[in-house]
CSV table of C-alpha atoms in Angstrom, one decimal:
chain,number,residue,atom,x,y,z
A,17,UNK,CA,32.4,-52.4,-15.9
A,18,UNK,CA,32.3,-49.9,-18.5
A,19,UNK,CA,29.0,-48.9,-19.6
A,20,UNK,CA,27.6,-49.5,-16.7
A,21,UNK,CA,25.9,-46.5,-14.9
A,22,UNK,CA,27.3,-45.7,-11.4
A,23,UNK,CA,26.0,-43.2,-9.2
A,24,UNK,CA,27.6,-41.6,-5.9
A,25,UNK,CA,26.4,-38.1,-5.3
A,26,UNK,CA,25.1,-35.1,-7.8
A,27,UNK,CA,24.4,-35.0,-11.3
A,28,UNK,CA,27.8,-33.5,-12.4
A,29,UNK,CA,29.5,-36.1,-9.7
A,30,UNK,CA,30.2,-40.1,-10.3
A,31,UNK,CA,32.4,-41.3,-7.3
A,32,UNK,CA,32.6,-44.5,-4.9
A,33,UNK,CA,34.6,-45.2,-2.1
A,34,UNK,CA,34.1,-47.5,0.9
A,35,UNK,CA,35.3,-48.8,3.8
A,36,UNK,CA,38.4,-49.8,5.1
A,37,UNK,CA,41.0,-46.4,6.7
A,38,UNK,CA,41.5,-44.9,9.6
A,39,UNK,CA,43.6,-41.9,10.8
A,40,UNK,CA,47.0,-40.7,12.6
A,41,UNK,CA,48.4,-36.9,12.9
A,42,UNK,CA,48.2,-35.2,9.3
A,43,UNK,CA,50.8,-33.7,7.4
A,44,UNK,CA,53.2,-34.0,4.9
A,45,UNK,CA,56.9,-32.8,5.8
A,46,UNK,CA,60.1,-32.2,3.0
A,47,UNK,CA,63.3,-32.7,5.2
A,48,UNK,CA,65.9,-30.1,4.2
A,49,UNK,CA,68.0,-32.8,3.0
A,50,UNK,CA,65.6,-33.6,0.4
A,51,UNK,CA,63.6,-36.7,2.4
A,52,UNK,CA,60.2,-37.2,2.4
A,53,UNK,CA,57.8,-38.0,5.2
A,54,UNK,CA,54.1,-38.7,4.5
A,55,UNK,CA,51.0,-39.9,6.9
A,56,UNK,CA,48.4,-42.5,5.8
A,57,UNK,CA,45.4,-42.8,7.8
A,58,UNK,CA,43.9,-46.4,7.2
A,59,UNK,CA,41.1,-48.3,9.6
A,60,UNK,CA,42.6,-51.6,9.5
A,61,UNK,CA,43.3,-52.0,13.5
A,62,UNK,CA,44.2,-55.6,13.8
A,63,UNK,CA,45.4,-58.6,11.5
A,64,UNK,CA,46.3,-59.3,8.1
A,65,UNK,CA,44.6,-55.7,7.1
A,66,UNK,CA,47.1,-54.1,9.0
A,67,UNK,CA,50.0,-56.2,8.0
A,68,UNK,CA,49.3,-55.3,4.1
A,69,UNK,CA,49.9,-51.6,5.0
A,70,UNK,CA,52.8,-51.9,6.5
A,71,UNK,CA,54.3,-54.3,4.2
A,72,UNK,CA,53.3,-51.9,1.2
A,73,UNK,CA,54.9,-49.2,2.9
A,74,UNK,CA,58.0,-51.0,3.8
A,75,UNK,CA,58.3,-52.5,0.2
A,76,UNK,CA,57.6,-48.3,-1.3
A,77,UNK,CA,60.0,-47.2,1.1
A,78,UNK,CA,62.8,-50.3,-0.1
A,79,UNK,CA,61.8,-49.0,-3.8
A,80,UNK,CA,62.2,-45.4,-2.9
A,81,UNK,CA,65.2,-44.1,-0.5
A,82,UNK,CA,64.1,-40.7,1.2
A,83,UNK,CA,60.6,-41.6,1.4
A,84,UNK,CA,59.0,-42.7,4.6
A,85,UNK,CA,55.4,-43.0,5.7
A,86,UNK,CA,54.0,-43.2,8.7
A,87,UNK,CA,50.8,-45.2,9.4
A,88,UNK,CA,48.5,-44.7,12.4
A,89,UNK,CA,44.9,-47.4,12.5
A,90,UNK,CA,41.5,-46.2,13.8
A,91,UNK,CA,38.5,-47.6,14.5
A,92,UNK,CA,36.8,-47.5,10.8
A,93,UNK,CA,33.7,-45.5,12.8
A,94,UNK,CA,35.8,-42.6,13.6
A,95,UNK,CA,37.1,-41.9,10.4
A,96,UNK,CA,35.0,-39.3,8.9
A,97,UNK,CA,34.6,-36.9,11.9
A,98,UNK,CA,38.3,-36.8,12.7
A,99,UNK,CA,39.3,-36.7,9.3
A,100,UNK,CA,37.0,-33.7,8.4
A,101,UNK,CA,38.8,-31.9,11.5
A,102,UNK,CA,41.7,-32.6,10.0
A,103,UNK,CA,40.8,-31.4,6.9
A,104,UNK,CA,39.4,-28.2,8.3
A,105,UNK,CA,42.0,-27.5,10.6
A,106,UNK,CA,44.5,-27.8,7.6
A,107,UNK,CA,46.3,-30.5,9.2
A,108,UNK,CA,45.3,-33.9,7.0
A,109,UNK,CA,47.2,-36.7,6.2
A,110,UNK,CA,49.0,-37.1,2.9
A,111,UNK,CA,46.8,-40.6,2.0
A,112,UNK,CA,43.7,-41.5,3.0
A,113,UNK,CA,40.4,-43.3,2.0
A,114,UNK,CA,38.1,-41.2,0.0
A,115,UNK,CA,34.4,-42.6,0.6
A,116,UNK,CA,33.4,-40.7,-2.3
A,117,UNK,CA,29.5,-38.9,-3.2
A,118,UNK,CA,29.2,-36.2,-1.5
A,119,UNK,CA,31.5,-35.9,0.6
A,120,UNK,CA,34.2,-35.9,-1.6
A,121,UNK,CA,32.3,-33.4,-3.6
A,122,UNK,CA,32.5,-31.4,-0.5
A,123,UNK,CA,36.1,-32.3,-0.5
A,124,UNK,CA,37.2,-31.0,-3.8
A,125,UNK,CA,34.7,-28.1,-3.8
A,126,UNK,CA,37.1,-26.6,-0.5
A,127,UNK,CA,40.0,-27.3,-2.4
A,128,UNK,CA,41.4,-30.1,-0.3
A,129,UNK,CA,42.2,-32.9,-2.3
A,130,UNK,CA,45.4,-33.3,-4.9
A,131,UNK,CA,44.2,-33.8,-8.8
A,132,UNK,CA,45.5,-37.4,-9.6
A,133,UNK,CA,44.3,-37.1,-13.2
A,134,UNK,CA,48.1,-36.8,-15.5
A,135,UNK,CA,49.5,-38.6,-12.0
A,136,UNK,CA,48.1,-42.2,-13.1
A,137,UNK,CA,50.7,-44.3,-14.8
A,138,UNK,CA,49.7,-45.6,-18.1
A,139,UNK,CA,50.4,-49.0,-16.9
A,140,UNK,CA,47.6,-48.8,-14.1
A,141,UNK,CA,45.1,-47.2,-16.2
A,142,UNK,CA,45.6,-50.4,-18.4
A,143,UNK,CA,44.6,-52.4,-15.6
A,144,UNK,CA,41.8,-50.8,-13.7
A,145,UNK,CA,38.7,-50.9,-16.0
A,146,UNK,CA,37.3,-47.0,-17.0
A,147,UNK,CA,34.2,-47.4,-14.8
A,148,UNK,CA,36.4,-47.8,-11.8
A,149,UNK,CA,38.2,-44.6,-12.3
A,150,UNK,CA,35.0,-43.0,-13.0
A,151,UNK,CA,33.6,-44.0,-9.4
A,152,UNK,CA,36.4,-41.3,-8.5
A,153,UNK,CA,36.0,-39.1,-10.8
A,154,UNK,CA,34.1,-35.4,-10.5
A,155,UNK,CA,34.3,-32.4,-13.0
A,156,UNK,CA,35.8,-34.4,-15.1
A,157,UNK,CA,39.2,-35.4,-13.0
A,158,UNK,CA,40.1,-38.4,-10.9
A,159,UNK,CA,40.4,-37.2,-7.5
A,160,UNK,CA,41.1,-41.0,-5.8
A,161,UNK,CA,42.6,-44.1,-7.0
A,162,UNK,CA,40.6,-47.3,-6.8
A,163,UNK,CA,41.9,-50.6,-5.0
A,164,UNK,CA,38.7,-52.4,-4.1
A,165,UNK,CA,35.3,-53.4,-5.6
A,166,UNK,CA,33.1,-53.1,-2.8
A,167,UNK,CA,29.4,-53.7,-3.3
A,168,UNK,CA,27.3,-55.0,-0.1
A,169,UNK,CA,25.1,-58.3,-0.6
A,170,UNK,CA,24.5,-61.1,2.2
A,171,UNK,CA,27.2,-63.1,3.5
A,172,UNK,CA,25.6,-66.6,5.2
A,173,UNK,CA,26.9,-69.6,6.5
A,174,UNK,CA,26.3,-72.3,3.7
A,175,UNK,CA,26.1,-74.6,6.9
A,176,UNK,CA,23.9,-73.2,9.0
A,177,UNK,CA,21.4,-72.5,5.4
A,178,UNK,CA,21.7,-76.5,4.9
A,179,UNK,CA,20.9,-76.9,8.6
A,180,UNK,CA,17.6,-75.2,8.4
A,181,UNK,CA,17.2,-76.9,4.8
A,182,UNK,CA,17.5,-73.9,2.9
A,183,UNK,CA,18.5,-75.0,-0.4
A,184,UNK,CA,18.7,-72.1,-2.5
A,185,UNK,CA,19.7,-68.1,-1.8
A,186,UNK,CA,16.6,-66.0,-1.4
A,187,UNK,CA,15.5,-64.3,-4.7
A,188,UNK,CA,13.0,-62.6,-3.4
A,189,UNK,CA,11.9,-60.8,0.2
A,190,UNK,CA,9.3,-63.5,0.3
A,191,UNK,CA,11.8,-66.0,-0.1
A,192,UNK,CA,14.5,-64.0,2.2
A,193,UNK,CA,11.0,-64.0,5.2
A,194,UNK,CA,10.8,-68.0,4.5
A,195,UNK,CA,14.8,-68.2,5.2
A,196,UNK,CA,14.5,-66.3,8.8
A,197,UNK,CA,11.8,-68.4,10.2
A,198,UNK,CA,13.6,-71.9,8.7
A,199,UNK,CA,16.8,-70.1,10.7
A,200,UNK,CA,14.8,-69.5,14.1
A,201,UNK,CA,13.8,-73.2,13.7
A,202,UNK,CA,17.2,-74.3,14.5
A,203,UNK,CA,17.9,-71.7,17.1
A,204,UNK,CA,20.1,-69.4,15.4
A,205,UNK,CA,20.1,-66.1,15.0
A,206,UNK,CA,18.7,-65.5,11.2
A,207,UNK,CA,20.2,-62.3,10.6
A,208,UNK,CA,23.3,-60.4,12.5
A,209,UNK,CA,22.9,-56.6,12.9
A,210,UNK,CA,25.3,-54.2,14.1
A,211,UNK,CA,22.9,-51.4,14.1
A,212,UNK,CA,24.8,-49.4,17.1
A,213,UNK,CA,26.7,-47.6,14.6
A,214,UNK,CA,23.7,-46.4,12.5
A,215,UNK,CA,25.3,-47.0,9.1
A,216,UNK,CA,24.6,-50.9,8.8
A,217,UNK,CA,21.2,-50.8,9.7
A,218,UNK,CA,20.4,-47.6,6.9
A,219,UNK,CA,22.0,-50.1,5.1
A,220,UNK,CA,18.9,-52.0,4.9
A,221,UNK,CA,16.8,-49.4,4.1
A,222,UNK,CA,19.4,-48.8,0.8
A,223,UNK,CA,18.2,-51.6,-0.5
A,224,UNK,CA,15.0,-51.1,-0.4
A,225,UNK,CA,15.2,-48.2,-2.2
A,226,UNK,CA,17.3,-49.1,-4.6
A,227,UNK,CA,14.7,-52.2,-5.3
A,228,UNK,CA,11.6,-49.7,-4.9
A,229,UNK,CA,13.5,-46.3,-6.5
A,230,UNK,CA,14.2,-45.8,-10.4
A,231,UNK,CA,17.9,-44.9,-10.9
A,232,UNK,CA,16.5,-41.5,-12.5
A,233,UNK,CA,15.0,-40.6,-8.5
A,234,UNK,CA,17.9,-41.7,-6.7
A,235,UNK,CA,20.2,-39.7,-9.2
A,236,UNK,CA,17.9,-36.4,-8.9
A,237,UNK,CA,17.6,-37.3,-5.1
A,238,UNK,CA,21.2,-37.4,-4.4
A,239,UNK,CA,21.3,-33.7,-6.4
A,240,UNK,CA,18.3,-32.4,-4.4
A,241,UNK,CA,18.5,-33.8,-1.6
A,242,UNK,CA,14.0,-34.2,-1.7
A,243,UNK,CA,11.9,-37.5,-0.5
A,244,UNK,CA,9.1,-36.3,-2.2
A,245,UNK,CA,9.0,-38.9,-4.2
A,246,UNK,CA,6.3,-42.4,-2.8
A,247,UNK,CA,9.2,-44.3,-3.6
A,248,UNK,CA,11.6,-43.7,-0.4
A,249,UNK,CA,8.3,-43.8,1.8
A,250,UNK,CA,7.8,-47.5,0.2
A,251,UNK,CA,11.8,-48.3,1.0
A,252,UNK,CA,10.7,-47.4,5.0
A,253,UNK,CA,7.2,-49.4,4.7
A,254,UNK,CA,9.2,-52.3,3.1
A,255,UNK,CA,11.8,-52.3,6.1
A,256,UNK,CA,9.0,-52.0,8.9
A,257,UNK,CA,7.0,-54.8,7.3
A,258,UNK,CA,10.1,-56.9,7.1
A,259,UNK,CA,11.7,-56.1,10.4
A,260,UNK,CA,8.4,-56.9,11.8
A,261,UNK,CA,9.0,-60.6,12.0
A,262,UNK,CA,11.7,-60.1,14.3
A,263,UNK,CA,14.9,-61.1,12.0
A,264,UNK,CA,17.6,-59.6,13.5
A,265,UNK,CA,20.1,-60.7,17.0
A,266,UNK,CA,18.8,-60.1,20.3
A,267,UNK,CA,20.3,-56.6,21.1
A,268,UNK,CA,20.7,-55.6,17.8
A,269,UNK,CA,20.5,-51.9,18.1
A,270,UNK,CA,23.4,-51.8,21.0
A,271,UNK,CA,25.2,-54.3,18.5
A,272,UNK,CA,28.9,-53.1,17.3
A,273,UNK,CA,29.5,-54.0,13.5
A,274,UNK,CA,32.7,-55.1,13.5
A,275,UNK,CA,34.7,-55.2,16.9
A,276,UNK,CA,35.2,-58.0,18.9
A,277,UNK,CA,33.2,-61.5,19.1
A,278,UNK,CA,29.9,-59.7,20.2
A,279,UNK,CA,29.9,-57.6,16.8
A,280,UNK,CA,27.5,-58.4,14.2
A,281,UNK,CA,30.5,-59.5,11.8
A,282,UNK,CA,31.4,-61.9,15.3
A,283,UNK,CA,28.4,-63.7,15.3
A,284,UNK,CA,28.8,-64.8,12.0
A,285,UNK,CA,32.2,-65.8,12.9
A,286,UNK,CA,31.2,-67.5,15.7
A,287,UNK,CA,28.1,-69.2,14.0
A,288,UNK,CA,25.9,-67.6,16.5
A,289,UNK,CA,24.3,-65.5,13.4
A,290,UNK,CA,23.7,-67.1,10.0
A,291,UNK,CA,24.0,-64.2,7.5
A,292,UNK,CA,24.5,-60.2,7.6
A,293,UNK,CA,24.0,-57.5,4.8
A,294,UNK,CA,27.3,-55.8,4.2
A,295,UNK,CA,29.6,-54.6,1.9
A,296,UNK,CA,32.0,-56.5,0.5
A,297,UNK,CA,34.9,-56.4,3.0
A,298,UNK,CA,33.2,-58.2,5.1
A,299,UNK,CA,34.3,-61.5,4.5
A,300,UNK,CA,38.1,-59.9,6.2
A,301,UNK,CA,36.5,-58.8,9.5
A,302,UNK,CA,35.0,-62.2,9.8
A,303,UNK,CA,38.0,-64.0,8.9
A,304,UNK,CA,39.4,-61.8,11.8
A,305,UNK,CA,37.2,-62.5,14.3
A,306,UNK,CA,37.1,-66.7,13.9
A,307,UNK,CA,38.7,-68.5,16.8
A,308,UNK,CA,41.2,-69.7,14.5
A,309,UNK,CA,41.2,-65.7,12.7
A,310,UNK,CA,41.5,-67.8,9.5
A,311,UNK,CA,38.3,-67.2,6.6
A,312,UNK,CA,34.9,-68.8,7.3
A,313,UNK,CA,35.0,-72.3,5.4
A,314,UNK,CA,31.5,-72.0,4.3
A,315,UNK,CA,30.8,-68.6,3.8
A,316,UNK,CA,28.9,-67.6,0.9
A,317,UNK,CA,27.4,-65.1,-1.0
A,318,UNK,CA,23.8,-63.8,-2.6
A,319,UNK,CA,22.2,-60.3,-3.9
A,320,UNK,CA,19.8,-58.3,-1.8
A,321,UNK,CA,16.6,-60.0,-3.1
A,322,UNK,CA,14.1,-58.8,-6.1
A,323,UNK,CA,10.5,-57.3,-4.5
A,324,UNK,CA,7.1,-57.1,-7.0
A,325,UNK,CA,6.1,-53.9,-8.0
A,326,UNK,CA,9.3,-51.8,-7.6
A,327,UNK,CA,10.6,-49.1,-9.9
A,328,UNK,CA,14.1,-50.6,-9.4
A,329,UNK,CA,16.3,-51.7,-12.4
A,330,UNK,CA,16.6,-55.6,-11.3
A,331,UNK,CA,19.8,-56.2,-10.5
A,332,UNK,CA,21.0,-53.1,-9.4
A,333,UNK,CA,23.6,-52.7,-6.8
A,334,UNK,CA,24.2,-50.4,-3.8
A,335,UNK,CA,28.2,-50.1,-3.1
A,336,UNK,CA,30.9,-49.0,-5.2
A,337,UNK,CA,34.8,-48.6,-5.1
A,338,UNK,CA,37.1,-48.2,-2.3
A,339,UNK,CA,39.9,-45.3,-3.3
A,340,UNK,CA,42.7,-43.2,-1.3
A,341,UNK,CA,43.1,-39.5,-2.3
A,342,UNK,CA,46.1,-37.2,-1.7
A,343,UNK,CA,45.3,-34.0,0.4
A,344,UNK,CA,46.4,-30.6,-1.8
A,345,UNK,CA,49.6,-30.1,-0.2
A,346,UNK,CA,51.0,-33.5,-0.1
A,347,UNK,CA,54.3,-34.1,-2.0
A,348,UNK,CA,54.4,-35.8,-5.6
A,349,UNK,CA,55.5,-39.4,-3.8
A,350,UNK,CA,52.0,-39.5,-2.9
A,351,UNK,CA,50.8,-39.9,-6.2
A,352,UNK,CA,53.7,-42.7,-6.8
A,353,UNK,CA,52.5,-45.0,-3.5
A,354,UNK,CA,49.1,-44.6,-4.7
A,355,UNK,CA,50.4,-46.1,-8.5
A,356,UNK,CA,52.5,-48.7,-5.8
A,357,UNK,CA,49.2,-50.0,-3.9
A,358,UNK,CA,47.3,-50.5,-7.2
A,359,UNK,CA,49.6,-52.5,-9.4
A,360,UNK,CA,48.6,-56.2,-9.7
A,361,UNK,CA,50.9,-57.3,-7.1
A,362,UNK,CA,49.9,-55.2,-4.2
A,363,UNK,CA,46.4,-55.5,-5.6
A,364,UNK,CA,46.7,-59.3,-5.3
A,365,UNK,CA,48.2,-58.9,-1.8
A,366,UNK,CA,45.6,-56.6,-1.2
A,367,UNK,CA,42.7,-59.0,-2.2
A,368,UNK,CA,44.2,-61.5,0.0
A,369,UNK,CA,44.8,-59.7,3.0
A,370,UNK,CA,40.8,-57.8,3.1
A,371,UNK,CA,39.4,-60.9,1.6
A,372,UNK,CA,37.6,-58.6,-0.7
A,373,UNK,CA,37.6,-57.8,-5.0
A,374,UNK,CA,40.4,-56.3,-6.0
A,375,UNK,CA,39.9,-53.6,-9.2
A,376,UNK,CA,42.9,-54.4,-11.0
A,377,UNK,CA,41.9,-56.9,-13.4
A,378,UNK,CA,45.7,-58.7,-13.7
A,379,UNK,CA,45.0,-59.4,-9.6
A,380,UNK,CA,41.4,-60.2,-10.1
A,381,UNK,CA,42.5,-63.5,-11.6
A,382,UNK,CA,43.9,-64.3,-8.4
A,383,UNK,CA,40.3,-64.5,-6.9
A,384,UNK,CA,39.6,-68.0,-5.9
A,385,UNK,CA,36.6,-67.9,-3.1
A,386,UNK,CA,33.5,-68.5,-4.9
A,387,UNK,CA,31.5,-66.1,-3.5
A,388,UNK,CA,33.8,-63.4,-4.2
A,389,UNK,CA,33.4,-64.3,-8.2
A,390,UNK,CA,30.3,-64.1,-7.7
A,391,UNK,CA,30.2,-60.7,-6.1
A,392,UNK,CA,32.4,-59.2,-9.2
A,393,UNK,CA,30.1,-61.0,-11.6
A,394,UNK,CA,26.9,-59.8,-10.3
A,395,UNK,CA,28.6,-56.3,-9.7
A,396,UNK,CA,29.7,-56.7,-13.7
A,397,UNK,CA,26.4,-57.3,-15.0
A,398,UNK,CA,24.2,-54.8,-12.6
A,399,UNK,CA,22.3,-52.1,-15.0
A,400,UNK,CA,23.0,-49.5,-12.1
A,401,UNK,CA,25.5,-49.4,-9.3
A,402,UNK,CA,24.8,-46.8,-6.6
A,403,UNK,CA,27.4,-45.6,-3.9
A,404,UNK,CA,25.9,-45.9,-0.2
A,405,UNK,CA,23.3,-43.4,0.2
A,406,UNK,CA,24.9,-41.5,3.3
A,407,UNK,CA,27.6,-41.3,1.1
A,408,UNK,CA,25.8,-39.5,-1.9
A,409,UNK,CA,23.9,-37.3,0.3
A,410,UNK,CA,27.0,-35.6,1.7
A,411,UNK,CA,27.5,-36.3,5.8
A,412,UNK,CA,24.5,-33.8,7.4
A,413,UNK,CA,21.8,-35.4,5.7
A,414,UNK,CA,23.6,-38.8,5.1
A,415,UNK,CA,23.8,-38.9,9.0
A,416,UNK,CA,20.2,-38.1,9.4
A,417,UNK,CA,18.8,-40.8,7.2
A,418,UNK,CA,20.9,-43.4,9.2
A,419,UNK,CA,19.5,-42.2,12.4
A,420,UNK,CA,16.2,-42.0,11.4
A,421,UNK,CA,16.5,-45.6,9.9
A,422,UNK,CA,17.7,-46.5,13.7
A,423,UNK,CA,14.9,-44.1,15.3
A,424,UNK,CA,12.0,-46.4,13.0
A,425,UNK,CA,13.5,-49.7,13.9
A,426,UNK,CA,13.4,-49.4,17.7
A,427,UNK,CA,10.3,-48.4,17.0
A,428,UNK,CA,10.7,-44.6,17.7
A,429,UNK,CA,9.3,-43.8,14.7
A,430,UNK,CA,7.6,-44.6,10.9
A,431,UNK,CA,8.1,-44.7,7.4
A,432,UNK,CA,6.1,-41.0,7.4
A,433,UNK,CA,8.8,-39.8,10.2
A,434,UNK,CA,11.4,-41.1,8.9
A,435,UNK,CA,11.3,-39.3,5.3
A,436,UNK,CA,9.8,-36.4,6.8
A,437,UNK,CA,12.9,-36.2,9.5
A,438,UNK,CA,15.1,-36.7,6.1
A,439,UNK,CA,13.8,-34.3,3.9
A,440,UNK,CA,14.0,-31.6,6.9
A,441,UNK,CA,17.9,-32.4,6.9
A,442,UNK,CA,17.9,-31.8,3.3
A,443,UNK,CA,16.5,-28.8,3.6
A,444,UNK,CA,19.0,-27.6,5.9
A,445,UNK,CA,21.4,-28.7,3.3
């Protein structure tokens, strides 16, 4: 991953962070008798998620007498408001996931976040690769520790693709509009969309810019916050044109992501879905939502497709790496669980608990799924890796674009609105 260029926010700022936390009551607290207590917030509600968190804690608390942590789940959609109350209201947790780009510019800028830069033992910095430490990385110091390689792709159902005769991944959008109507042919759904909670429709509209956008306009974008440029009005002429041949669920826009059967992750699951764009962790929530809450059997694994004409780098990526941070005032022991969770065994234990690329090269040779090899291969080799966009453009205007991706696609609204809505946000700041 080194040399690679990875973007997540300003021109000074290279972060990523994804997915995957959730929150309890903040606060760290030094007993006068010297013990420790510290608060992780983490999203993992349910299954083997959850179980790794507590099992890492219990083995760090085994390892370390004095220390305890407590761990509260929540629902990975609630995570950013309540943790930015938290955070304002000086009240955060010790540990918890740092989605990176802007907001944890925003983050560092208020003073909030502890400086893990000399707290990095030598031995984990000799097994997470540079570029991963530089996805949490701004003004020059490492502000979160990387566990997970996280970039989004499409997860199918190599079954239901060989039922509808599909016999190789869509390259191309033309190829990806061929797939959907084989798909309806058989009376599945072609495409599961969870586009309730905003962020996994904008999704779609990501890659399109990131296929249509040159890495030099997203970079100045996600500084300047301005759509001038034809580019991001192609990325919403490119989803209209595409959504217009009706790809996605029935319901899609009242669609939850990633809770319960009826989720867009469920359908998969359930085979009532063939494929859904996500980020890499989504191979755990479906694992979580089969009958047997074991991983899909033929689930598999391709890039968002090439389109003609773009100013893209081919091969570019939209994702980036999952990481915890410290609040300011948490203790030193902080620092030492964060070291804990990224060695190679809780990195491997990780890995097979989310289902998703670990960072730590040592586990990485635990990956066995194909498509996962395939998602740190492709991620290995892409010219340009960009964090989410909501994430780069800080949470005012990274919540406008995801609503005025949702506002287009119910048909509320157009490619002209929808930059136009987002370039009034920016403006705002």
């Amino acid at each position: 991953m080194m040399g690679k260029r990875i973007l997540a926010g300003s021109a000074a700022l290279v972060v990523g962070a994804l997915a995957l936390a959730g929150c309890s009551a903040g606060g760290s607290d030094e007993n006068s008798d010297g013990n420790v207590e510290m608060t992780l917030w983490q999203n993992s509600t349910t299954g083997p998620g959850q179980q790794f968190w507590k099992d890492a804690i219990a083995a760090f608390e085994d390892e370390n007498p004095g220390v305890t942590i407590k761990m509260q789940s929540v629902q990975n959609e609630d995570m950013d408001g309540k943790l930015q109350t938290a955070l304002n209201a000086g009240d955060a947790p010790d540990i918890f996931l740092q989605r990176g780009g802007g907001k944890m510019t925003a983050m560092v800028n208020a003073g909030q976040l502890m400086d893990l830069t000399d707290a990095i033992s030598d031995d984990i910095k000799g097994e997470i690769p540079e570029g991963s430490f530089a996805a949490e990385t701004y003004q020059d110091k490492v502000w979160a520790m990387p566990l997970s390689v996280l970039p989004g792709g499409f997860f199918y159902s190599q079954d239901a693709f060989d039922n509808a005769g599909i016999t190789e991944a869509p390259a191309t959008i033309d190829d990806l509009k061929g797939a959907v109507e084989s798909l309806k042919e058989t009376g599945i759904e072609p495409i599961a969309l969870g586009a309730k909670a905003a962020w996994p429709a904008a999704h779609w509209y990501y890659f399109f810019a990131i296929r249509e956008c040159s890495p030099e306009v997203i970079e100045e974008t996600g500084d300047t916050k301005d759509f001038s440029d034809e580019c991001w009005l192609r990325a919403g002429e490119d989803l209209q044109d595409f959504a217009a041949i009706d790809p996605f669920n029935d319901g899609f826009l009242t669609t939850e992501p990633q809770q319960g059967a009826g989720s867009s992750a469920g359908l998969i699951a359930n085979r009532q879905a063939a494929m859904e764009l996500m980020g890499a962790w989504d191979p755990g929530v479906i694992a979580s939502l089969t009958p047997d809450e074991k991983p899909l059997p033929d689930l598999a694994w391709f890039p968002f497709p090439e389109i003609s004409g773009g100013d893209g780098e081919p091969g570019s990526m939209m994702g980036g790496v999952d990481g915890y941070s410290c609040s300011v005032d948490a203790p030193k022991e902080c620092a030492d669980f964060l070291n804990f969770v990224a060695s190679a065994d809780q990195q491997t234990a990780y890995y097979k608990a989310f289902n998703s690329p670990p960072v730590n090269t040592v586990a990485q040779e635990a990956v066995t799924e194909p498509y996962l090899q395939q998602i740190l291969e492709a991620y290995n080799n892409a010219p340009f890796v960009s964090q989410w966009l909501d994430t780069v453009l800080g949470q005012n205007v990274g919540n406008a674009l995801n609503v005025a991706v949702v506002d287009m696609l119910a048909g509320n609204s157009d490619p002209e609105k929808l930059v136009a809505a987002v370039n009034a946000a920016g403006k705002q700041g």
